mmCIF file of C-alpha atoms and ligand atoms in Angstrom:
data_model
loop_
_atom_site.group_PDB
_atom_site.id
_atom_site.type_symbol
_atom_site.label_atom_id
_atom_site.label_comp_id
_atom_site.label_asym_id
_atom_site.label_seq_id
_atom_site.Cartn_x
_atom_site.Cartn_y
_atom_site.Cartn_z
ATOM 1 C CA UNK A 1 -41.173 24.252 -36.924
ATOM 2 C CA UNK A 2 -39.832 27.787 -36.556
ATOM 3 C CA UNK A 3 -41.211 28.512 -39.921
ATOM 4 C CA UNK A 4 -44.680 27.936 -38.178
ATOM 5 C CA UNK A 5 -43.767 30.313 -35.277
ATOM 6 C CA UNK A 6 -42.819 32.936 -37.066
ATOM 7 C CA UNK A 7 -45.870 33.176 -38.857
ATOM 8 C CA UNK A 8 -47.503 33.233 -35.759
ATOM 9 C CA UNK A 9 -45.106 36.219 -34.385
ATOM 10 C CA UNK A 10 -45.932 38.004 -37.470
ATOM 11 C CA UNK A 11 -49.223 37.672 -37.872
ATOM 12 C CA UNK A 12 -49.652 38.687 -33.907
ATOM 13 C CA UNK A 13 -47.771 42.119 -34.816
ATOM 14 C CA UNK A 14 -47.007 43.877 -37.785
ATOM 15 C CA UNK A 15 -43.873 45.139 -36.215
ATOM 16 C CA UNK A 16 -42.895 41.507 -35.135
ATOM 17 C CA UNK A 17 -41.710 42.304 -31.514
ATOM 18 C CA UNK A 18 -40.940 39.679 -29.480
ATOM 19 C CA UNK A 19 -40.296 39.068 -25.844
ATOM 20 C CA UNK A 20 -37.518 36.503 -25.291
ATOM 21 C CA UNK A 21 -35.685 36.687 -21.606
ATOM 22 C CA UNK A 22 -34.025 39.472 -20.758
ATOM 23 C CA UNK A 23 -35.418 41.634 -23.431
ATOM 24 C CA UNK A 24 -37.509 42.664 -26.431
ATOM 25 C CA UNK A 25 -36.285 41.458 -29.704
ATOM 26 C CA UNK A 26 -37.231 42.026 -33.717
ATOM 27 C CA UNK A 27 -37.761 38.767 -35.323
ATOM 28 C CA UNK A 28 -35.845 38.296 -38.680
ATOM 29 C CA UNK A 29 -38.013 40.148 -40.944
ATOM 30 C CA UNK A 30 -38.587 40.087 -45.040
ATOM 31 C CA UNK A 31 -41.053 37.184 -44.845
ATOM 32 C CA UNK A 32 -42.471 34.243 -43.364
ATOM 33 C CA UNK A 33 -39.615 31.914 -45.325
ATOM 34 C CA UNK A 34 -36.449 34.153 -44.719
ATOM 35 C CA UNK A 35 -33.495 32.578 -43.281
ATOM 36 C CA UNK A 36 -32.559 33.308 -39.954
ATOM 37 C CA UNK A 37 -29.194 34.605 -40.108
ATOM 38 C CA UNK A 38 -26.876 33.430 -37.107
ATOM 39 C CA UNK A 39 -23.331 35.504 -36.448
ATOM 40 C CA UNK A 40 -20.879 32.860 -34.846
ATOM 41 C CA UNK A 41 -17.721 34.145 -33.626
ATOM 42 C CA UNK A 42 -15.494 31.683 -32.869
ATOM 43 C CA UNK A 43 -12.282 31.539 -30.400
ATOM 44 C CA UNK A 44 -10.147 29.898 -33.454
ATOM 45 C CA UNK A 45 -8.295 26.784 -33.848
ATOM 46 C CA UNK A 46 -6.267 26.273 -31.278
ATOM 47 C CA UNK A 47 -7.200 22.141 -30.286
ATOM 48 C CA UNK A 48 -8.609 19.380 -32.064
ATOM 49 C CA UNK A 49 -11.450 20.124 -29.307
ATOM 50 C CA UNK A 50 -12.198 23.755 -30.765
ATOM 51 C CA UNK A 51 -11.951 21.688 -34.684
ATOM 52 C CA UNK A 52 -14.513 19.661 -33.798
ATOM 53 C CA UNK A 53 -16.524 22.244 -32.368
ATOM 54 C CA UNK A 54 -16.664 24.635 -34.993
ATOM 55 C CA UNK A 55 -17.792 21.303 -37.697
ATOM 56 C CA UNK A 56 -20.566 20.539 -35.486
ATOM 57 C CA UNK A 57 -21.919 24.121 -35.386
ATOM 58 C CA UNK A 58 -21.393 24.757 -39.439
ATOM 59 C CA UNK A 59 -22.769 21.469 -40.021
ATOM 60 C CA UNK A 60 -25.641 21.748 -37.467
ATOM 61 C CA UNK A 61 -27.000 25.321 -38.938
ATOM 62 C CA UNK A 62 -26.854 23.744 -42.455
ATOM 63 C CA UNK A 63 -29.416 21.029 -41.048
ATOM 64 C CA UNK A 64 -31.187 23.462 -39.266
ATOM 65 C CA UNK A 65 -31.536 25.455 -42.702
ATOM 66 C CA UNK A 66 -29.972 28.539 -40.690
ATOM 67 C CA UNK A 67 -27.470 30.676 -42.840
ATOM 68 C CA UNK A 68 -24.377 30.992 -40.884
ATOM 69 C CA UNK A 69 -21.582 33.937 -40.933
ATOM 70 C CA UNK A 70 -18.835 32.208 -39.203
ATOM 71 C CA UNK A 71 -15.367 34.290 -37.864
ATOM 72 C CA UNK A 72 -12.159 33.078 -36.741
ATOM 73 C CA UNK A 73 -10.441 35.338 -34.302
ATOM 74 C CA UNK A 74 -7.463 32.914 -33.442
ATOM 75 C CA UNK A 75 -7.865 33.242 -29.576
ATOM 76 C CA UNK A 76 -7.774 37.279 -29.925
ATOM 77 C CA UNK A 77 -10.496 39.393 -27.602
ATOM 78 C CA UNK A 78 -9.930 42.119 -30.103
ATOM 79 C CA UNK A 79 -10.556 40.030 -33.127
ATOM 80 C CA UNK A 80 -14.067 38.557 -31.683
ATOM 81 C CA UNK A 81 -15.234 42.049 -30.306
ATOM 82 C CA UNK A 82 -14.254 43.394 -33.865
ATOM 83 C CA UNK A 83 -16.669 40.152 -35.478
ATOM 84 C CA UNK A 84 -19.469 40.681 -33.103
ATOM 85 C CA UNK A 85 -19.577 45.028 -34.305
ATOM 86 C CA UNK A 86 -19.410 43.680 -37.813
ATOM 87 C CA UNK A 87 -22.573 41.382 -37.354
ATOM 88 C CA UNK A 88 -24.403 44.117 -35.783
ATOM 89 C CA UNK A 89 -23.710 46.255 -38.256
ATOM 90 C CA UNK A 90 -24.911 43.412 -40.721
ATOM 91 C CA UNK A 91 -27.925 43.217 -38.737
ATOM 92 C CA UNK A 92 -28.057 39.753 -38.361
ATOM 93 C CA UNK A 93 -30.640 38.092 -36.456
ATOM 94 C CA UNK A 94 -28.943 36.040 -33.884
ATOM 95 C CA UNK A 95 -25.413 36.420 -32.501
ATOM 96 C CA UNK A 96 -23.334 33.460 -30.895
ATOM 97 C CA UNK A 97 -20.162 32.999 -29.916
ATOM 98 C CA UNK A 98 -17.576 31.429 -27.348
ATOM 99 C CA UNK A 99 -15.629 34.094 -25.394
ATOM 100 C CA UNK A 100 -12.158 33.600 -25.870
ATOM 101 C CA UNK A 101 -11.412 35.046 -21.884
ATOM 102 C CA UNK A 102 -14.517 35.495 -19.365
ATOM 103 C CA UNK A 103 -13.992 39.512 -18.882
ATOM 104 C CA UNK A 104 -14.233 42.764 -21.138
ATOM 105 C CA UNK A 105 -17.624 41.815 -22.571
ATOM 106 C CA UNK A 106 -19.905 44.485 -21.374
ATOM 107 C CA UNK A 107 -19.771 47.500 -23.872
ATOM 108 C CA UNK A 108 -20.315 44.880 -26.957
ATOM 109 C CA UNK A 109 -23.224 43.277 -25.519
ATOM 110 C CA UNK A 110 -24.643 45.935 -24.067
ATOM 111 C CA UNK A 111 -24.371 47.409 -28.144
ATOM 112 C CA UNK A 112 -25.523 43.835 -29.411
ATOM 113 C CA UNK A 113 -28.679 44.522 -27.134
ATOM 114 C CA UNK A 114 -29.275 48.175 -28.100
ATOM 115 C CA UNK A 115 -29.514 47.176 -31.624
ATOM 116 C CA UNK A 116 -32.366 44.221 -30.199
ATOM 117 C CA UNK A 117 -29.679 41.187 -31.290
ATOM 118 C CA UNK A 118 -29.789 38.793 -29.071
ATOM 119 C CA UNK A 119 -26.785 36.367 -27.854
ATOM 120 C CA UNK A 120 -26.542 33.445 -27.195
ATOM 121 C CA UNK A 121 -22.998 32.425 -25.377
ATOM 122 C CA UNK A 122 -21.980 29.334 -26.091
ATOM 123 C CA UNK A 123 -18.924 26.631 -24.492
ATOM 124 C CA UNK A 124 -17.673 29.646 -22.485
ATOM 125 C CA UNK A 125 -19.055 32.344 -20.105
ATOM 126 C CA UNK A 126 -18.539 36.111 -19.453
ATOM 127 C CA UNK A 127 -18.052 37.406 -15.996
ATOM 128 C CA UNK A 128 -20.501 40.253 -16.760
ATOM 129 C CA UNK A 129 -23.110 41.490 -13.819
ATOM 130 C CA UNK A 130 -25.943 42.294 -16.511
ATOM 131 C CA UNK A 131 -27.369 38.654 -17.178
ATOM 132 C CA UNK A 132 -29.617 40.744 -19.597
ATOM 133 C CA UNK A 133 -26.801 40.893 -22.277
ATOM 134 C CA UNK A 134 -27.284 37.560 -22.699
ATOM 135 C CA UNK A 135 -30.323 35.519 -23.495
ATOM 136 C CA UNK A 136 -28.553 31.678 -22.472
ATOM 137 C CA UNK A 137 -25.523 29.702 -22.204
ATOM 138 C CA UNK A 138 -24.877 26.666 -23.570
ATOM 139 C CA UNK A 139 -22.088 24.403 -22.231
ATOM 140 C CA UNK A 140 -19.939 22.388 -19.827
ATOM 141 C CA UNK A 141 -19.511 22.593 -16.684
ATOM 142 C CA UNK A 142 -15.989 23.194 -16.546
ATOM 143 C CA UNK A 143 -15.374 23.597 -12.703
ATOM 144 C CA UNK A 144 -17.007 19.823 -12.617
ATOM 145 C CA UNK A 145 -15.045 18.576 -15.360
ATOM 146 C CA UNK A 146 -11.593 20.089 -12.919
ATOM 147 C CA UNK A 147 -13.464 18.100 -9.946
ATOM 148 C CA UNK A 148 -13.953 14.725 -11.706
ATOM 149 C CA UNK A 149 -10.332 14.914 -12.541
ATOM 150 C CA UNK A 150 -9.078 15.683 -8.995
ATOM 151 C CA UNK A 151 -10.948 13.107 -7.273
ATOM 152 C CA UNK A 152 -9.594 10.590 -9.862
ATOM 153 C CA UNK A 153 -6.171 11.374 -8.449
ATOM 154 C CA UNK A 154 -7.479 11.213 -5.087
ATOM 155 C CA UNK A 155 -8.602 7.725 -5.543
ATOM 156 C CA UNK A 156 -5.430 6.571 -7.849
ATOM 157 C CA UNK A 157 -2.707 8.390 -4.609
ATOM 158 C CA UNK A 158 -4.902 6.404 -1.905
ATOM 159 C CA UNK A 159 -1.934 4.220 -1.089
ATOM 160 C CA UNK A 160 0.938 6.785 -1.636
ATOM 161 C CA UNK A 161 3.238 7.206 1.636
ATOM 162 C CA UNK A 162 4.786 9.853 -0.286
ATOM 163 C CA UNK A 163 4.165 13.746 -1.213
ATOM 164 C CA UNK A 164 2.471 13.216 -4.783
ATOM 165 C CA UNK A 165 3.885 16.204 -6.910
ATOM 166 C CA UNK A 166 1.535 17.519 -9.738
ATOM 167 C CA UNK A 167 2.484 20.105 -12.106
ATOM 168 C CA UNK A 168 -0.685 22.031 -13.688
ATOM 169 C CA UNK A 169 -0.565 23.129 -17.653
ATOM 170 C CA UNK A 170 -3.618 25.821 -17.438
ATOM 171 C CA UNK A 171 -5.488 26.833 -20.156
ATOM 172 C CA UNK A 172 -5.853 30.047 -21.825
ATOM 173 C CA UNK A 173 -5.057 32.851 -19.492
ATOM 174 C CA UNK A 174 -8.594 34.227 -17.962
ATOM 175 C CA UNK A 175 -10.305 31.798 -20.185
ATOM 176 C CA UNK A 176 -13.511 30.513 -18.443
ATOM 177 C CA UNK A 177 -12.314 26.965 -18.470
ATOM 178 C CA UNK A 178 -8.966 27.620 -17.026
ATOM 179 C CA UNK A 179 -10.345 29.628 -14.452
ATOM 180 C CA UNK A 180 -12.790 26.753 -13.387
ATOM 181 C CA UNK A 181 -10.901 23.520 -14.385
ATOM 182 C CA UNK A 182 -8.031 25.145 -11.981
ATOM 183 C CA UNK A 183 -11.029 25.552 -9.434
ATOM 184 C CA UNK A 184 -12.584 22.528 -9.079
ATOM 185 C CA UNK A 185 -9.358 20.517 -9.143
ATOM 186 C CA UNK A 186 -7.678 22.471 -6.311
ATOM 187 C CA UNK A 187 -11.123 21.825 -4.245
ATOM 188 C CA UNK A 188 -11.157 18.019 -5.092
ATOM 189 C CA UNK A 189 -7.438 17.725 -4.192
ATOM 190 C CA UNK A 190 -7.679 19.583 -0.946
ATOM 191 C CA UNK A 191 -8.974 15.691 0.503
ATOM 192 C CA UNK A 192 -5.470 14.239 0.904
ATOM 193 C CA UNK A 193 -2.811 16.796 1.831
ATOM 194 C CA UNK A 194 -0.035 14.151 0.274
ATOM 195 C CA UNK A 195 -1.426 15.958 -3.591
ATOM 196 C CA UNK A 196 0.860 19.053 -4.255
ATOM 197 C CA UNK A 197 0.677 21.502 -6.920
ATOM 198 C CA UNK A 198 4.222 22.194 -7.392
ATOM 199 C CA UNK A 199 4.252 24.358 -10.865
ATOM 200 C CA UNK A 200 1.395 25.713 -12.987
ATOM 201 C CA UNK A 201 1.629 27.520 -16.285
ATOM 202 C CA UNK A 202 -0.630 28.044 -19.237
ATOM 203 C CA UNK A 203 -0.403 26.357 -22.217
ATOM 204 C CA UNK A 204 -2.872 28.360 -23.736
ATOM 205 C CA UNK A 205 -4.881 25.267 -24.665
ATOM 206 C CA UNK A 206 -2.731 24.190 -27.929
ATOM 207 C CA UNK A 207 0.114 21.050 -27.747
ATOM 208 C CA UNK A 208 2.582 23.454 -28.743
ATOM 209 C CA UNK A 209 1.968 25.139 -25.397
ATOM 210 C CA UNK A 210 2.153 22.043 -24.023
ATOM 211 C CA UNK A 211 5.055 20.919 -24.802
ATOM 212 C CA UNK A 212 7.079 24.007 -24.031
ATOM 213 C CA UNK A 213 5.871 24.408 -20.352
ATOM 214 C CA UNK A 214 5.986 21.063 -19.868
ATOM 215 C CA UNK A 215 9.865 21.149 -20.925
ATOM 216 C CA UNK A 216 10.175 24.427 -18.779
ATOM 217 C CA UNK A 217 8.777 22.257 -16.032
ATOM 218 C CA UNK A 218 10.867 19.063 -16.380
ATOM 219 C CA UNK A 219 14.228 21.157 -16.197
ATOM 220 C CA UNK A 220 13.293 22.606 -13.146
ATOM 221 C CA UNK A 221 11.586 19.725 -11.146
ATOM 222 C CA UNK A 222 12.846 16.520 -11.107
ATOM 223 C CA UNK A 223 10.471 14.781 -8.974
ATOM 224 C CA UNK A 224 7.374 15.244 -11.074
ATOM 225 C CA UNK A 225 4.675 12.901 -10.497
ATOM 226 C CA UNK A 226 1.695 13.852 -12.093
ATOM 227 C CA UNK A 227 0.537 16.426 -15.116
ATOM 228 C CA UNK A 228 -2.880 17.832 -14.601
ATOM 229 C CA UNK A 229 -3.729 19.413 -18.508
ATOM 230 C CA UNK A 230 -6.717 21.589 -18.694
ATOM 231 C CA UNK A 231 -7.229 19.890 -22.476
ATOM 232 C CA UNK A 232 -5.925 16.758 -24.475
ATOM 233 C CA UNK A 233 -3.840 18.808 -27.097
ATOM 234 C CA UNK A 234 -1.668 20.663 -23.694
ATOM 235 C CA UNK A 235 -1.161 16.727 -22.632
ATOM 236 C CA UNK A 236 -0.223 15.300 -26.147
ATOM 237 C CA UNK A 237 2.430 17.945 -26.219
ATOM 238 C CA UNK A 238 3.761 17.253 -22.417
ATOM 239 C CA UNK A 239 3.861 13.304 -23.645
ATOM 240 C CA UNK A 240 6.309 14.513 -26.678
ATOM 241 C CA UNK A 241 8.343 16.233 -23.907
ATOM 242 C CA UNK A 242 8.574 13.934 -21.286
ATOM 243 C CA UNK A 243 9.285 11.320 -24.165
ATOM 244 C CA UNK A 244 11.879 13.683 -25.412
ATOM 245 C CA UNK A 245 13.610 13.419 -21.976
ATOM 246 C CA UNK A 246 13.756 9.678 -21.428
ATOM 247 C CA UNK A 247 10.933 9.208 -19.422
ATOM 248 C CA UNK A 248 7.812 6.695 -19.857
ATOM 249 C CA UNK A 249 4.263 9.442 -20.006
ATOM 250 C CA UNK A 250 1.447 7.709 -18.016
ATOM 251 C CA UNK A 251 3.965 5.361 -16.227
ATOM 252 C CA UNK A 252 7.021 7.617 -14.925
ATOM 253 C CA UNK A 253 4.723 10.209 -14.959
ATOM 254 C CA UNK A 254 0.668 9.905 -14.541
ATOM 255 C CA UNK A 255 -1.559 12.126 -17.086
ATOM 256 C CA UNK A 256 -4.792 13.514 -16.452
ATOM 257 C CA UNK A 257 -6.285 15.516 -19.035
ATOM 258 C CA UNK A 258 -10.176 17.344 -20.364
ATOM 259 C CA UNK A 259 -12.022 16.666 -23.687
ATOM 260 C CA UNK A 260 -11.358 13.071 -24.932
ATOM 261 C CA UNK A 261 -10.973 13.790 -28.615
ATOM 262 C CA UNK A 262 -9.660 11.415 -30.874
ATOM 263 C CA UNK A 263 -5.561 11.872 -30.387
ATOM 264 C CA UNK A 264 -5.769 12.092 -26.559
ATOM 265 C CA UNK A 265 -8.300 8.771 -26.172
ATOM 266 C CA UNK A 266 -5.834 7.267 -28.577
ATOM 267 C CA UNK A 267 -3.326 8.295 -25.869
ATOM 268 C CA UNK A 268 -5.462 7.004 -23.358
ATOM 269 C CA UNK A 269 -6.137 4.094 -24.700
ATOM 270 C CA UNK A 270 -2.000 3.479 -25.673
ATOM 271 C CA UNK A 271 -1.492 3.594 -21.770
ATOM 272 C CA UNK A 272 0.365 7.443 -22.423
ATOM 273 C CA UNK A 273 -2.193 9.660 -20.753
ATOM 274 C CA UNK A 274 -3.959 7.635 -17.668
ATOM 275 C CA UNK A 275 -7.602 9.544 -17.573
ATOM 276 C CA UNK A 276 -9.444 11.561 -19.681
ATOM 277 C CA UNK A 277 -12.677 13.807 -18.407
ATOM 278 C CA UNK A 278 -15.083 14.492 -20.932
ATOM 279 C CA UNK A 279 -16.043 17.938 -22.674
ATOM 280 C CA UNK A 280 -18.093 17.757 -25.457
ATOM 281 C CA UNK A 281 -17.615 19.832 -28.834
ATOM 282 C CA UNK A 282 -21.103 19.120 -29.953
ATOM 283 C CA UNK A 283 -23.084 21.879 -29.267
ATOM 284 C CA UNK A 284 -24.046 22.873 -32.310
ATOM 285 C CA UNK A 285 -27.799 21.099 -32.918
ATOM 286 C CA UNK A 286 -28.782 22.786 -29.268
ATOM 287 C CA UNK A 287 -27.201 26.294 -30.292
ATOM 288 C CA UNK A 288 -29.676 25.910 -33.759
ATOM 289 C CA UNK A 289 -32.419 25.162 -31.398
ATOM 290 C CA UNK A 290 -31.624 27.670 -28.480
ATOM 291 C CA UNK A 291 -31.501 30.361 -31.624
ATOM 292 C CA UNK A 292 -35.098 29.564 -32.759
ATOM 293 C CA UNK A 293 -36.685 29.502 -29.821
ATOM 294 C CA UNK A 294 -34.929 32.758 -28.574
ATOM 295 C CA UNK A 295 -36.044 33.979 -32.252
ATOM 296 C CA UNK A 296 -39.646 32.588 -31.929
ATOM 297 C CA UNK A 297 -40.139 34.453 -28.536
ATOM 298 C CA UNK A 298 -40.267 30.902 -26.690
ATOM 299 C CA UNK A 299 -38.709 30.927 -23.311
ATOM 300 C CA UNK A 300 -35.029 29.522 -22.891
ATOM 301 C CA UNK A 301 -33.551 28.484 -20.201
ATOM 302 C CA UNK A 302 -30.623 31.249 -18.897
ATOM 303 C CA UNK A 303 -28.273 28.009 -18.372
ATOM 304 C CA UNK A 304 -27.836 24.607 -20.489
ATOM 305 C CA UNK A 305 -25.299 22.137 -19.310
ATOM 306 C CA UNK A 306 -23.722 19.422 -21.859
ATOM 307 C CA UNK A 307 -23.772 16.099 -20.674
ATOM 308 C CA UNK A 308 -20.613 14.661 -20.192
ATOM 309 C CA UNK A 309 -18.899 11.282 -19.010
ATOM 310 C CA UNK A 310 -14.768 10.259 -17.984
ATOM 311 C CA UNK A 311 -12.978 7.460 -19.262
ATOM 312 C CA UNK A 312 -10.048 5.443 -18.404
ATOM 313 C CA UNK A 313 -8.124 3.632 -20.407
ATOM 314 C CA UNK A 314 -10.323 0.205 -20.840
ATOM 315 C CA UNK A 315 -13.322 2.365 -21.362
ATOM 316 C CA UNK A 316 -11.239 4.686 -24.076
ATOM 317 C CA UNK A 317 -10.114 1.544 -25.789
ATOM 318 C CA UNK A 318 -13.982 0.594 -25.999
ATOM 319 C CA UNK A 319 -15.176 4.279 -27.184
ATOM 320 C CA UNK A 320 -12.546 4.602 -29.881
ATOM 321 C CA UNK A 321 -13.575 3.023 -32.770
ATOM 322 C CA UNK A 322 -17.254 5.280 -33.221
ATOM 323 C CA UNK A 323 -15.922 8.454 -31.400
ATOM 324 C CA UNK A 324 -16.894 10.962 -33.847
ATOM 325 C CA UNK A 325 -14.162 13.824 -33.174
HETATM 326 O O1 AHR B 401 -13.621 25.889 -24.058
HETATM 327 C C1 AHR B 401 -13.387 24.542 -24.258
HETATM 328 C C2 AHR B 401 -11.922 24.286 -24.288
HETATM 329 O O2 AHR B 401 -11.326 25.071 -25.296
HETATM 330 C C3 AHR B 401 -11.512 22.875 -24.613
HETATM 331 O O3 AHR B 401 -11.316 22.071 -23.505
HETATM 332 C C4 AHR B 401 -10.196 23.109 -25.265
HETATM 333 O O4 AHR B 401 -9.664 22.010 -25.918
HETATM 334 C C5 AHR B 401 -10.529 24.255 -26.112
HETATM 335 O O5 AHR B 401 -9.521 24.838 -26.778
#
């Protein structure tokens, strides 16, 4: 299919410029059958989430017969700004990549554009003004996902008398879905005054993290209710620490958590974390198609949500045995 656009690009233009959103962009040249080359910088491995993720976009450019240069930059801004220069400098045809934190993007964008690369965000956003740095975004919609899970704990405190005390393990620091899962939970809880955030750290979205602040917070609360964890890996490691103090996770003390991979919906499922909101890791068969059409001068549009669902424990039990990540 893009084989048959490009030919039409090329044969509309010998210099094979094409219009695509924001911008004017060169189409891969060297030939009708040359490879379009996709730069994917990835935030790194910090959750079974971001494991998932980075198998369904290798996997997906090998079916979409798209050759893929694929960086690491273990949750470091200077490692993925330092991947993104070396792909320009590569020249590759199509640049994607999940911001590790939503700010500081501007000056290598603005240089992706210059050298008529176009980018394509994907799971996470930038806070930059210029929508023209990037051509789309594919992804959740994190400050929903931070909704669904305070209005779960609206419904579940209905018939509290008492002050329900949450304590909040945050994501990665500035990350886009810390920022908004922190958002939309805070708005959803504002409907019954009883729900109190009473501590909130980041965890920095790995069960290591999760485990320490959720230690720091059990010696200094003792009446903790609730654990809101912006992911499933931060919650696995608060389980291991409220364990590790004597107390029973999803009974003693409720856990809500975000993505519903494989360890937390056995969690959920085991009766140890109470709800799960989805966020889905496979993105990787729309980011293929996203970089074609952006490639074959189609129109995209500048915002693509992933579908996404919540479960409870029943419906995790249920899911389990063909979840895929
Ligand atoms: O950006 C998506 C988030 O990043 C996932 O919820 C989390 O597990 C990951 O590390």
């Amino acid at each position: 299919m893009f084989k048959k656009s490009l030919i039409a690009v090329m044969a509309a233009s010998a210099l094979a410029l094409t219009a695509c959103g924001g911008g004017t962009q060169a189409a891969p040249s060297g030939g009708a059958d040359k490879k379009i080359v996709m730069g994917f910088a990835q935030v790194g491995a910090e959750s079974g989430w971001r494991t998932a993720n980075t198998k369904s976009v290798q996997e997906s450019a090998k079916e979409a017969g798209i050759d893929l240069k694929f960086s690491d930059a273990q949750q470091k801004q200077e490692n993925q700004i330092k991947a993104i220069r070396s792909y320009i400098q590569q020249k590759v045809d199509v640049i994607a990549f999940s911001p590790v934190v939503e700010s500081g993007w501007d000056t290598v964008l603005k240089e992706a554009k210059d050298a008529k690369i176009p980018v394509i965000l994907t799971d996470r956003a930038v806070d930059s003004a210029d929508k023209s740095l990037y051509k789309t975004f594919l992804g959740s919609d994190f400050v929903l996902e931070g909704k669904k899970a305070g209005e779960w704990l609206v419904a579940e405190s209905k018939s509290a008398t008492d002050t329900v005390n949450i304590v909040e393990i945050q994501g990665t620091t500035g990350s886009a879905p810390a920022n908004d899962r922190k958002q939309g939970f805070e708005e959803a809880i504002k409907a019954d005054p009883k729900l109190k955030i009473i501590a909130s750290q980041s965890g920095d979205f790995t069960r290591s993290g999760g485990k320490q602040v959720m230690e720091a917070f059990l010696k200094n609360n003792a009446d903790i209710d609730v654990v809101f964890a912006h992911n499933d890996d931060e919650g696995l490691g608060a389980i291991e620490a409220i364990e590790a103090a004597g107390k029973v996770p999803g009974k003693d003390i409720k856990i809500i958590t975000i993505d519903a991979v494989k360890d937390g919906m056995t969690a959920l499922s085991a009766g140890k974390i109470n709800y799960i909101v989805e966020c889905s890791p496979l993105l990787g068969t729309q980011l293929m198609d996203l970089a074609k059409k952006v490639l074959a001068g189609e129109t995209v549009p500048e915002r693509v949500v992933t579908e996404e669902t919540t479960f409870t424990q029943e419906q995790a039990t249920k899911a389990l045995p063909t979840r895929q990540y």
